[in-house]
CSV table of C-alpha atoms and ligand atoms in Angstrom, one decimal:
chain,number,residue,atom,x,y,z
A,1,MET,CA,-10.7,13.4,7.7
A,2,PHE,CA,-8.1,11.0,9.2
A,3,PHE,CA,-5.9,8.8,7.0
A,4,PRO,CA,-3.8,6.4,9.1
A,5,PHE,CA,-0.2,6.4,8.0
A,6,ASN,CA,1.3,3.1,8.3
A,7,LEU,CA,5.0,3.8,9.2
A,8,TYR,CA,6.0,0.2,8.9
A,9,GLN,CA,4.6,-0.1,5.4
A,10,PHE,CA,6.2,3.1,4.3
A,11,PHE,CA,9.7,2.2,5.6
A,12,ASN,CA,9.4,-1.4,4.4
A,13,ASP,CA,8.5,-0.7,0.8
A,14,PRO,CA,7.9,3.0,0.2
A,15,LYS,CA,7.3,2.8,-3.6
A,16,ASP,CA,4.6,0.1,-3.2
A,17,TYR,CA,3.0,2.0,-0.3
A,18,LEU,CA,2.7,5.2,-2.3
A,19,LEU,CA,1.1,3.2,-5.2
A,20,GLN,CA,-1.3,1.5,-2.8
A,21,LEU,CA,-2.4,5.0,-1.5
A,22,GLN,CA,-3.0,6.2,-5.0
A,23,ILE,CA,-5.0,3.1,-5.9
A,24,LYS,CA,-7.1,3.5,-2.7
A,25,HIS,CA,-7.7,7.2,-2.7
A,26,GLY,CA,-7.4,8.3,-6.3
A,27,ASP,CA,-5.2,11.2,-7.4
A,28,PRO,CA,-4.2,13.5,-5.7
A,29,PHE,CA,-4.0,11.3,-2.6
A,30,PRO,CA,-3.1,12.0,1.0
A,31,LEU,CA,0.1,10.9,2.7
A,32,ALA,CA,-0.4,11.5,6.4
A,33,PHE,CA,2.5,11.6,8.9
A,34,PRO,CA,1.6,11.0,12.5
A,35,GLY,CA,1.6,14.3,14.4
A,36,ALA,CA,2.5,16.2,11.3
A,37,THR,CA,1.0,17.6,8.2
A,38,THR,CA,-0.8,15.6,5.6
A,39,ILE,CA,0.8,16.0,2.1
A,40,TRP,CA,-1.5,15.6,-1.0
A,41,LEU,CA,0.5,14.0,-3.7
A,42,THR,CA,-0.1,13.6,-7.4
A,43,GLY,CA,1.5,11.2,-9.9
A,44,LYS,CA,-0.3,12.8,-12.9
A,45,PRO,CA,1.7,14.8,-15.5
A,46,GLU,CA,-1.0,17.5,-15.9
A,47,LEU,CA,-1.1,18.1,-12.2
A,48,ALA,CA,2.7,18.0,-11.9
A,49,LYS,CA,2.7,20.7,-14.6
A,50,ALA,CA,0.3,22.8,-12.5
A,51,ILE,CA,2.7,22.7,-9.6
A,52,PHE,CA,6.0,23.1,-11.5
A,53,THR,CA,4.6,26.1,-13.6
A,54,ALA,CA,2.7,27.9,-10.8
A,55,PRO,CA,3.6,31.6,-10.1
A,56,ILE,CA,6.7,31.7,-7.9
A,57,ASP,CA,4.7,33.3,-5.0
A,58,SER,CA,2.3,30.3,-4.8
A,59,PHE,CA,4.4,28.2,-2.5
A,60,LYS,CA,7.1,28.2,0.2
A,61,ALA,CA,9.3,25.3,1.3
A,62,SER,CA,7.8,22.9,3.8
A,63,GLU,CA,9.1,23.6,7.4
A,64,LYS,CA,8.6,19.9,8.1
A,65,ASN,CA,11.1,18.6,5.7
A,66,PRO,CA,12.2,15.2,7.1
A,67,VAL,CA,15.9,16.1,6.6
A,68,GLY,CA,15.5,19.7,7.8
A,69,ALA,CA,17.6,18.9,10.9
A,70,LEU,CA,20.6,17.9,8.7
A,71,LEU,CA,20.3,20.9,6.5
A,72,GLY,CA,19.4,23.9,8.7
A,73,PRO,CA,16.9,26.7,8.1
A,74,GLU,CA,19.2,28.8,6.0
A,75,GLY,CA,20.1,26.2,3.4
A,76,LEU,CA,18.7,26.4,-0.1
A,77,ILE,CA,16.2,23.5,0.4
A,78,MET,CA,14.7,25.2,3.4
A,79,GLN,CA,14.7,28.8,2.2
A,80,SER,CA,11.7,30.5,0.6
A,81,GLY,CA,10.7,33.7,-1.3
A,82,LYS,CA,13.4,36.4,-1.8
A,83,ASP,CA,16.0,34.6,0.3
A,84,HIS,CA,15.7,31.5,-1.8
A,85,LEU,CA,15.8,33.4,-5.0
A,86,LYS,CA,18.9,35.3,-3.9
A,87,SER,CA,20.8,32.2,-2.9
A,88,ARG,CA,19.8,30.4,-6.1
A,89,LYS,CA,21.2,33.4,-8.1
A,90,GLU,CA,24.4,33.3,-6.3
A,91,PHE,CA,24.9,29.5,-6.6
A,92,THR,CA,23.6,28.9,-10.2
A,93,PRO,CA,26.8,29.9,-12.0
A,94,TYR,CA,28.9,27.4,-10.1
A,95,PHE,CA,26.6,24.6,-11.4
A,96,SER,CA,26.9,25.6,-15.1
A,97,LYS,CA,28.4,23.1,-17.6
A,98,SER,CA,31.5,25.1,-18.2
A,99,ASN,CA,32.2,25.6,-14.5
A,100,LEU,CA,31.7,21.9,-13.8
A,101,SER,CA,33.9,20.5,-16.6
A,102,PRO,CA,37.1,20.4,-14.5
A,103,MET,CA,35.3,18.1,-12.1
A,104,SER,CA,35.6,15.1,-14.6
A,105,GLU,CA,39.3,14.8,-13.6
A,106,SER,CA,38.5,14.9,-9.8
A,107,ILE,CA,35.8,12.3,-10.4
A,108,ILE,CA,38.3,9.9,-12.2
A,109,ASP,CA,40.8,10.6,-9.4
A,110,ALA,CA,38.2,9.7,-6.7
A,111,PHE,CA,37.5,6.5,-8.7
A,112,ASN,CA,41.1,5.5,-8.9
A,113,GLU,CA,41.8,6.2,-5.2
A,114,LEU,CA,39.0,3.8,-4.2
A,115,ILE,CA,39.3,1.2,-6.9
A,116,ASN,CA,43.1,0.8,-7.5
A,117,PRO,CA,43.7,-0.8,-4.1
A,118,LEU,CA,41.1,-3.5,-4.7
A,119,GLU,CA,42.3,-7.1,-5.5
A,120,VAL,CA,42.2,-8.2,-9.2
A,121,ALA,CA,39.0,-10.2,-8.5
A,122,GLY,CA,36.5,-10.3,-5.7
A,123,LYS,CA,33.1,-9.1,-4.4
A,124,LEU,CA,32.2,-5.5,-4.5
A,125,ASP,CA,29.3,-4.0,-2.5
A,126,LEU,CA,27.9,-1.6,-5.1
A,127,GLN,CA,25.8,0.4,-2.6
A,128,LYS,CA,28.8,1.0,-0.3
A,129,ILE,CA,31.3,1.9,-3.0
A,130,SER,CA,28.7,4.2,-4.6
A,131,LEU,CA,28.3,6.0,-1.3
A,132,ASP,CA,32.1,6.2,-0.7
A,133,LEU,CA,32.6,7.6,-4.2
A,134,SER,CA,29.9,10.2,-4.1
A,135,LEU,CA,31.0,11.5,-0.7
A,136,LYS,CA,34.6,11.9,-1.9
A,137,ILE,CA,33.4,13.6,-5.0
A,138,ILE,CA,31.0,16.1,-3.4
A,139,LEU,CA,33.7,17.0,-0.9
A,140,LYS,CA,36.3,17.4,-3.6
A,141,PHE,CA,33.8,19.7,-5.4
A,142,LEU,CA,33.1,21.9,-2.3
A,143,PHE,CA,36.7,21.8,-0.9
A,144,PRO,CA,39.0,21.5,-3.9
A,145,HIS,CA,41.9,22.9,-1.9
A,146,LEU,CA,42.1,20.1,0.7
A,147,ASN,CA,45.0,17.8,0.7
A,148,SER,CA,44.4,14.0,0.8
A,149,GLU,CA,44.8,13.8,4.6
A,150,GLU,CA,42.4,16.7,5.2
A,151,LEU,CA,39.9,15.2,2.7
A,152,LYS,CA,40.0,11.8,4.6
A,153,ARG,CA,39.3,13.7,7.8
A,154,ALA,CA,36.4,15.6,6.1
A,155,GLU,CA,35.0,12.2,4.9
A,156,LEU,CA,35.2,10.6,8.3
A,157,GLU,CA,33.6,13.6,10.1
A,158,THR,CA,30.8,13.7,7.5
A,159,GLN,CA,30.1,10.0,7.7
A,160,LYS,CA,29.9,10.3,11.5
A,161,PHE,CA,27.4,13.2,11.2
A,162,LEU,CA,25.2,11.4,8.6
A,163,ALA,CA,25.3,8.1,10.5
A,164,SER,CA,23.9,9.7,13.6
A,165,TYR,CA,20.7,10.7,11.8
A,166,SER,CA,17.9,8.5,10.6
A,167,ALA,CA,14.3,9.2,9.6
A,168,SER,CA,13.1,7.5,12.8
A,169,LEU,CA,14.6,10.5,14.8
A,170,LEU,CA,11.6,12.5,13.4
A,171,PHE,CA,9.3,10.6,15.7
A,172,ILE,CA,11.4,11.2,18.8
A,173,PRO,CA,10.9,14.6,20.5
A,174,GLN,CA,14.1,16.7,20.8
A,175,TRP,CA,13.8,16.7,24.6
A,176,VAL,CA,14.3,12.9,24.9
A,177,PRO,CA,17.9,12.4,25.8
A,178,GLY,CA,20.1,10.0,23.7
A,179,THR,CA,19.9,10.0,20.0
A,180,TRP,CA,19.3,13.7,19.4
A,181,ASN,CA,22.2,14.5,21.8
A,182,ILE,CA,24.5,12.3,19.7
A,183,PHE,CA,23.2,13.9,16.5
A,184,ASN,CA,23.6,17.4,17.8
A,185,LYS,CA,27.1,16.7,19.1
A,186,ASN,CA,28.2,15.2,15.7
A,187,LYS,CA,26.7,18.2,13.9
A,188,GLY,CA,28.6,20.6,16.2
A,189,ASP,CA,31.9,18.7,15.5
A,190,LEU,CA,31.3,18.8,11.8
A,191,ASP,CA,30.5,22.5,11.8
A,192,GLU,CA,33.5,23.3,13.9
A,193,LEU,CA,36.0,21.3,11.8
A,194,PHE,CA,34.7,22.7,8.5
A,195,TYR,CA,34.1,26.3,9.6
A,196,ASN,CA,37.4,26.8,11.4
A,197,HIS,CA,39.7,24.7,9.2
A,198,PHE,CA,38.4,23.6,5.8
A,199,LEU,CA,36.4,26.7,4.7
A,200,VAL,CA,39.5,28.8,5.0
A,201,GLY,CA,40.8,28.8,1.4
A,202,THR,CA,37.5,28.4,-0.4
A,203,LYS,CA,37.8,32.0,-1.5
A,204,GLU,CA,40.8,31.2,-3.7
A,205,ALA,CA,39.1,28.0,-5.1
A,206,ILE,CA,37.0,29.9,-7.6
A,207,HIS,CA,35.1,26.9,-9.1
A,208,ASN,CA,33.5,26.1,-5.8
A,209,PRO,CA,30.0,27.2,-4.8
A,210,LEU,CA,31.2,27.8,-1.2
A,211,SER,CA,33.5,30.6,-2.4
A,212,ALA,CA,30.2,32.6,-2.9
A,213,LEU,CA,29.8,32.6,0.9
A,214,VAL,CA,32.9,34.2,2.3
A,215,ASP,CA,31.2,37.3,3.6
A,216,LYS,CA,28.1,35.6,4.9
A,217,SER,CA,27.1,34.8,8.5
A,218,LYS,CA,28.4,31.6,10.1
A,219,ASP,CA,25.0,29.9,10.3
A,220,TYR,CA,24.2,30.7,6.7
A,221,VAL,CA,27.5,29.4,5.5
A,222,LEU,CA,27.2,26.1,7.5
A,223,ASP,CA,23.6,25.5,6.5
A,224,GLN,CA,24.4,26.0,2.9
A,225,MET,CA,27.5,23.8,3.2
A,226,ARG,CA,25.6,20.9,4.9
A,227,THR,CA,22.7,21.3,2.3
A,228,MET,CA,25.1,20.8,-0.6
A,229,ILE,CA,26.8,17.8,1.1
A,230,VAL,CA,23.5,16.1,2.1
A,231,ALA,CA,21.7,16.9,-1.2
A,232,GLY,CA,24.6,15.8,-3.4
A,233,HIS,CA,25.7,12.7,-1.6
A,234,GLU,CA,23.2,9.9,-1.2
A,235,THR,CA,21.1,11.0,-4.2
A,236,SER,CA,24.0,10.5,-6.6
A,237,ALA,CA,25.2,7.3,-4.8
A,238,THR,CA,21.7,5.7,-5.1
A,239,SER,CA,21.4,6.6,-8.8
A,240,LEU,CA,24.9,5.2,-9.5
A,241,CYS,CA,24.1,1.9,-7.7
A,242,TRP,CA,20.8,1.4,-9.5
A,243,SER,CA,22.4,2.1,-12.9
A,244,LEU,CA,25.3,-0.3,-12.2
A,245,HIS,CA,22.7,-2.9,-11.1
A,246,TYR,CA,21.0,-2.7,-14.5
A,247,ILE,CA,24.2,-2.6,-16.4
A,248,TYR,CA,25.8,-5.6,-14.8
A,249,LYS,CA,22.7,-7.7,-14.7
A,250,ASP,CA,22.5,-7.6,-18.5
A,251,GLN,CA,25.6,-8.5,-20.5
A,252,TYR,CA,24.0,-7.2,-23.7
A,253,LEU,CA,23.7,-3.7,-22.1
A,254,LEU,CA,27.2,-3.9,-20.7
A,255,ASN,CA,28.7,-4.8,-24.1
A,256,ARG,CA,26.7,-2.2,-25.9
A,257,LEU,CA,27.8,0.5,-23.5
A,258,ARG,CA,31.4,-0.7,-23.9
A,259,GLU,CA,31.2,-0.5,-27.7
A,260,GLU,CA,29.6,2.9,-27.5
A,261,LEU,CA,32.2,4.3,-25.1
A,262,GLN,CA,35.2,2.7,-26.6
A,263,GLU,CA,38.1,5.2,-26.9
A,264,CYS,CA,35.7,8.0,-26.1
A,265,SER,CA,37.0,11.3,-24.8
A,266,ILE,CA,35.3,12.7,-21.7
A,267,ASN,CA,33.3,15.0,-24.0
A,268,ASN,CA,32.0,12.1,-26.0
A,269,ILE,CA,31.2,10.2,-22.9
A,270,LEU,CA,29.2,13.1,-21.6
A,271,GLN,CA,27.3,13.4,-24.9
A,272,ASN,CA,26.7,9.7,-25.6
A,273,PRO,CA,23.0,9.3,-26.1
A,274,PHE,CA,22.8,5.7,-25.1
A,275,LEU,CA,24.7,6.3,-21.8
A,276,GLU,CA,22.3,9.2,-21.1
A,277,ALA,CA,19.4,6.9,-21.8
A,278,VAL,CA,20.7,4.3,-19.4
A,279,VAL,CA,21.1,6.9,-16.6
A,280,ASN,CA,17.6,8.3,-17.3
A,281,GLU,CA,15.9,5.0,-17.4
A,282,SER,CA,17.4,4.0,-14.2
A,283,MET,CA,16.3,7.3,-12.5
A,284,ARG,CA,12.9,6.8,-14.1
A,285,ILE,CA,12.3,3.4,-12.5
A,286,HIS,CA,14.1,4.4,-9.2
A,287,PRO,CA,13.9,8.2,-8.7
A,288,PRO,CA,16.1,8.5,-5.6
A,289,VAL,CA,13.8,11.3,-4.2
A,290,PRO,CA,10.3,9.7,-4.2
A,291,PHE,CA,8.3,12.9,-3.9
A,292,ILE,CA,8.8,16.7,-3.7
A,293,THR,CA,6.5,19.0,-1.7
A,294,ARG,CA,5.4,22.6,-1.6
A,295,LYS,CA,3.5,24.6,1.0
A,296,ILE,CA,0.7,26.8,-0.3
A,297,ILE,CA,0.9,30.5,0.5
A,298,ASN,CA,-1.0,33.7,-0.5
A,299,ARG,CA,-4.0,32.1,-2.2
A,300,PRO,CA,-5.8,28.7,-2.5
A,301,PHE,CA,-4.4,26.4,-5.2
A,302,PHE,CA,-6.3,23.9,-7.4
A,303,LEU,CA,-5.0,20.5,-8.3
A,304,GLY,CA,-7.5,19.4,-11.0
A,305,ASP,CA,-10.9,20.2,-9.5
A,306,LYS,CA,-9.6,19.8,-5.9
A,307,LYS,CA,-9.1,23.0,-4.0
A,308,PHE,CA,-6.4,23.4,-1.4
A,309,GLN,CA,-6.1,26.1,1.1
A,310,ILE,CA,-3.3,28.3,2.3
A,311,ASP,CA,-0.9,26.3,4.5
A,312,ASP,CA,-1.9,23.0,2.9
A,313,GLU,CA,1.0,20.9,1.6
A,314,ILE,CA,0.9,19.4,-1.9
A,315,GLY,CA,3.5,17.7,-4.0
A,316,VAL,CA,4.5,15.5,-6.9
A,317,CYS,CA,5.1,11.8,-6.3
A,318,LEU,CA,8.0,11.2,-8.7
A,319,SER,CA,7.9,7.4,-8.5
A,320,LEU,CA,4.3,7.3,-9.6
A,321,LEU,CA,4.8,10.0,-12.2
A,322,HIS,CA,7.5,7.8,-13.8
A,323,ARG,CA,5.2,4.8,-14.1
A,324,GLU,CA,2.0,6.6,-15.3
A,325,SER,CA,0.6,4.1,-17.9
A,326,LEU,CA,-0.6,6.8,-20.3
A,327,VAL,CA,2.9,8.0,-20.8
A,328,TRP,CA,5.2,4.9,-20.1
A,329,GLU,CA,4.5,1.7,-22.0
A,330,ASN,CA,5.6,-1.3,-20.1
A,331,ALA,CA,6.5,1.0,-17.2
A,332,GLN,CA,8.0,-1.7,-15.0
A,333,ALA,CA,10.6,-2.8,-17.6
A,334,PHE,CA,14.0,-1.3,-17.9
A,335,ILE,CA,14.1,-0.1,-21.6
A,336,PRO,CA,16.7,2.7,-22.1
A,337,GLU,CA,15.8,2.8,-25.8
A,338,ARG,CA,12.6,4.6,-25.0
A,339,PHE,CA,14.6,7.8,-24.3
A,340,LEU,CA,16.2,7.5,-27.7
A,341,THR,CA,13.0,7.4,-29.6
A,342,LYS,CA,10.9,9.9,-27.7
A,343,LYS,CA,11.4,13.1,-25.8
A,344,TYR,CA,9.5,13.3,-22.5
A,345,SER,CA,8.3,16.6,-21.1
A,346,PRO,CA,9.6,17.9,-17.7
A,347,PHE,CA,6.2,17.1,-16.3
A,348,GLU,CA,6.4,13.4,-17.3
A,349,PHE,CA,10.0,12.7,-16.3
A,350,ALA,CA,11.2,14.7,-13.3
A,351,PRO,CA,13.8,12.9,-11.2
A,352,PHE,CA,15.2,16.3,-10.2
A,353,GLY,CA,11.9,17.9,-9.4
A,354,GLY,CA,10.8,21.0,-11.3
A,355,GLY,CA,10.1,24.7,-11.5
A,356,ALA,CA,11.9,27.3,-9.4
A,357,ARG,CA,13.2,24.7,-7.0
A,358,ARG,CA,14.4,22.1,-9.6
A,359,CYS,CA,17.6,20.4,-8.3
A,360,ILE,CA,20.5,22.8,-8.8
A,361,GLY,CA,22.9,19.9,-9.0
A,362,ALA,CA,21.2,18.0,-11.9
A,363,GLU,CA,24.0,18.8,-14.3
A,364,PHE,CA,26.6,17.9,-11.7
A,365,SER,CA,25.1,14.5,-11.0
A,366,HIS,CA,24.7,13.7,-14.7
A,367,LEU,CA,28.4,14.4,-15.2
A,368,GLU,CA,29.3,12.4,-12.1
A,369,LEU,CA,27.2,9.4,-13.1
A,370,LYS,CA,28.3,9.2,-16.7
A,371,VAL,CA,32.0,9.5,-15.8
A,372,LEU,CA,31.8,6.9,-13.1
A,373,ILE,CA,29.8,4.4,-15.2
A,374,ALA,CA,32.3,4.8,-18.0
A,375,GLN,CA,35.1,4.1,-15.4
A,376,PHE,CA,33.3,1.0,-14.0
A,377,ILE,CA,32.7,-0.7,-17.3
A,378,LYS,CA,36.3,0.1,-18.5
A,379,THR,CA,37.6,-1.4,-15.2
A,380,PHE,CA,35.4,-4.4,-14.3
A,381,ASN,CA,33.9,-7.4,-15.9
A,382,GLY,CA,31.4,-9.1,-13.6
A,383,GLU,CA,28.2,-10.6,-12.6
A,384,LEU,CA,25.7,-9.7,-10.0
A,385,LYS,CA,25.2,-12.0,-7.1
A,386,ASP,CA,21.5,-11.6,-7.5
A,387,ILE,CA,20.0,-10.4,-10.8
A,388,ASN,CA,16.5,-9.9,-9.4
A,389,ASP,CA,15.6,-6.2,-8.9
A,390,PRO,CA,15.8,-5.5,-5.2
A,391,ARG,CA,12.8,-4.0,-3.5
A,392,SER,CA,13.1,-0.4,-2.3
A,393,ARG,CA,13.8,0.9,1.2
A,394,VAL,CA,14.0,4.3,2.9
A,395,MET,CA,17.7,5.2,3.3
A,396,GLN,CA,18.7,8.5,4.9
A,397,ILE,CA,17.2,10.9,2.4
A,398,THR,CA,16.5,8.7,-0.6
A,399,ILE,CA,14.9,5.5,-1.6
A,400,GLY,CA,17.5,2.9,-2.4
A,401,PRO,CA,17.8,-0.9,-2.9
A,402,LYS,CA,16.6,-2.9,0.1
A,403,SER,CA,19.2,-5.7,-0.2
A,404,ALA,CA,22.9,-5.6,-1.0
A,405,VAL,CA,23.8,-5.2,-4.6
A,406,ASP,CA,27.0,-7.3,-4.8
A,407,LEU,CA,29.1,-7.6,-7.9
A,408,PHE,CA,31.5,-10.5,-8.4
A,409,TYR,CA,34.1,-8.7,-10.5
A,410,LYS,CA,37.3,-9.3,-12.3
A,411,LYS,CA,39.4,-6.3,-13.2
A,412,ILE,CA,40.2,-5.9,-16.9
A,413,ASN,CA,43.9,-5.5,-17.5
H,1,HEM,C1,21.1,11.9,-9.0
H,1,HEM,C2,21.3,12.8,-8.1
H,1,HEM,C3,20.3,13.8,-7.6
H,1,HEM,C4,18.9,13.7,-7.6
H,1,HEM,C5,18.1,12.6,-8.1
H,1,HEM,C6,18.4,15.0,-7.0
H,1,HEM,C7,17.1,15.2,-6.8
H,1,HEM,C8,16.6,16.4,-6.3
H,1,HEM,C9,15.2,16.8,-6.1
H,1,HEM,C10,14.1,15.9,-6.5
H,1,HEM,C11,15.2,18.0,-5.6
H,1,HEM,C12,13.9,18.8,-5.2
H,1,HEM,C13,13.4,19.6,-6.4
H,1,HEM,C14,12.1,20.2,-6.2
H,1,HEM,O1,11.7,20.4,-5.0
H,1,HEM,O2,11.4,20.4,-7.2
H,1,HEM,C15,16.5,18.5,-5.4
H,1,HEM,C16,16.9,19.7,-4.9
H,1,HEM,C17,18.2,20.1,-4.6
H,1,HEM,N1,19.3,19.4,-4.9
H,1,HEM,FE1,19.4,17.6,-5.9
H,1,HEM,N2,19.5,15.7,-6.6
H,1,HEM,C18,20.7,15.1,-7.0
H,1,HEM,C19,22.0,15.6,-6.9
H,1,HEM,C20,22.3,16.8,-6.3
H,1,HEM,C21,23.7,17.3,-6.2
H,1,HEM,C22,24.9,16.5,-6.8
H,1,HEM,C23,23.6,18.5,-5.6
H,1,HEM,C24,24.7,19.4,-5.2
H,1,HEM,C25,25.9,19.3,-5.6
H,1,HEM,C26,22.2,18.7,-5.3
H,1,HEM,C27,21.7,19.9,-4.7
H,1,HEM,C28,20.4,20.2,-4.5
H,1,HEM,C29,19.9,21.4,-3.9
H,1,HEM,C30,20.8,22.5,-3.3
H,1,HEM,C31,18.5,21.3,-4.0
H,1,HEM,C32,17.5,22.4,-3.5
H,1,HEM,C33,17.2,23.3,-4.7
H,1,HEM,C34,16.2,24.4,-4.3
H,1,HEM,O3,15.4,24.2,-3.4
H,1,HEM,O4,16.3,25.5,-4.9
H,1,HEM,N3,21.5,17.7,-5.8
H,1,HEM,N4,17.4,17.5,-5.8
């Protein structure tokens, strides 16, 4: 069977395109990439549960991950089986609450470094500032020993590397000169700088996941390092931008959060249920990663009564899961209170995926988002240039706002 994949429609409005596919084909439905595998996606909680709770040997990672070129085959996202399990075991302790708690201070430092130089009033591009903040923060997490000059260099080299990649490269064969050459050159420059200069010293920086890698091969170290940077950067930035969009578009929400977080210590900020609900509701409506995939191995797999064979690819469409009408009343509306009155299962609400591959950085990003939102509302009064919800677009690895999210701000003394 052939299902034409309309690239233009996908890139133009991915969330709507996925919804149209589900309406047209039912659930699960096929998402077919030209010249590549068809992925069968579901937006139904009971089928998401089947995928997230399947025995660990049911699946491997998809080799055709659209960001595979950025990550490398030995990074956590691309690993499978025993290798994946081993790496997960090594990294997990670094992402525990207690290990992460010193990060709050680095996050506030990053905020101050970028925000203090701003004028007392003006226009702030929330997408750009979110990307700048999250890059600084993930690099501070991975390389806590760098001084500010080194950190600046690390930021610039990473931005150059990321800017030379776009999803459209996937449709250009590697042998075509031009864009791939630029990407490979920038990747080489990044690897060289980080491996020969910045990774030295990570062993002493004990709170950092890269210190688990000191005796590993060069390719392994670099693939894991790029994986953490790529997975932890745009995802957090997109979530932050969407949350700020909802907060500044609604003065009631802004004031309520201000009241809730008044004179709150970091611990109270992290545990505040309303702030948590705002972050969750924003990720429900706009999960930065629109779908997760798995490749079937060892034995056929059923999604409902549909049987899939070995080597087929299946997955969960998070943006559809999060608007399933049987679970979410008034699913299009931003209603953080729903998270205060009901507990949703990990098969109904899954912005970080699920099962053995659930995002290892989920705790990290909650910490980052909450601390940054608290800083924003403490520092800025403001109004959005446009309060309408922007449509979505494919960014580098996430789905983000299609148009600029500009805040006309005034700093609070
Ligand atoms: C709001 C921010 C974030 C979102 C929405 C997000 C979302 C996701 C999703 C959906 C997956 C795939 C899970 C699956 O296949 O079931 C994933 C995997 C992953 N994420 Fe995140 N992520 C975020 C932040 C981070 C951060 C900050 C880091 C690192 C510091 C990180 C590192 C990873 C890694 C390494 C994986 C691969 C896990 C594995 O395959 O075992 N992520 N993330």
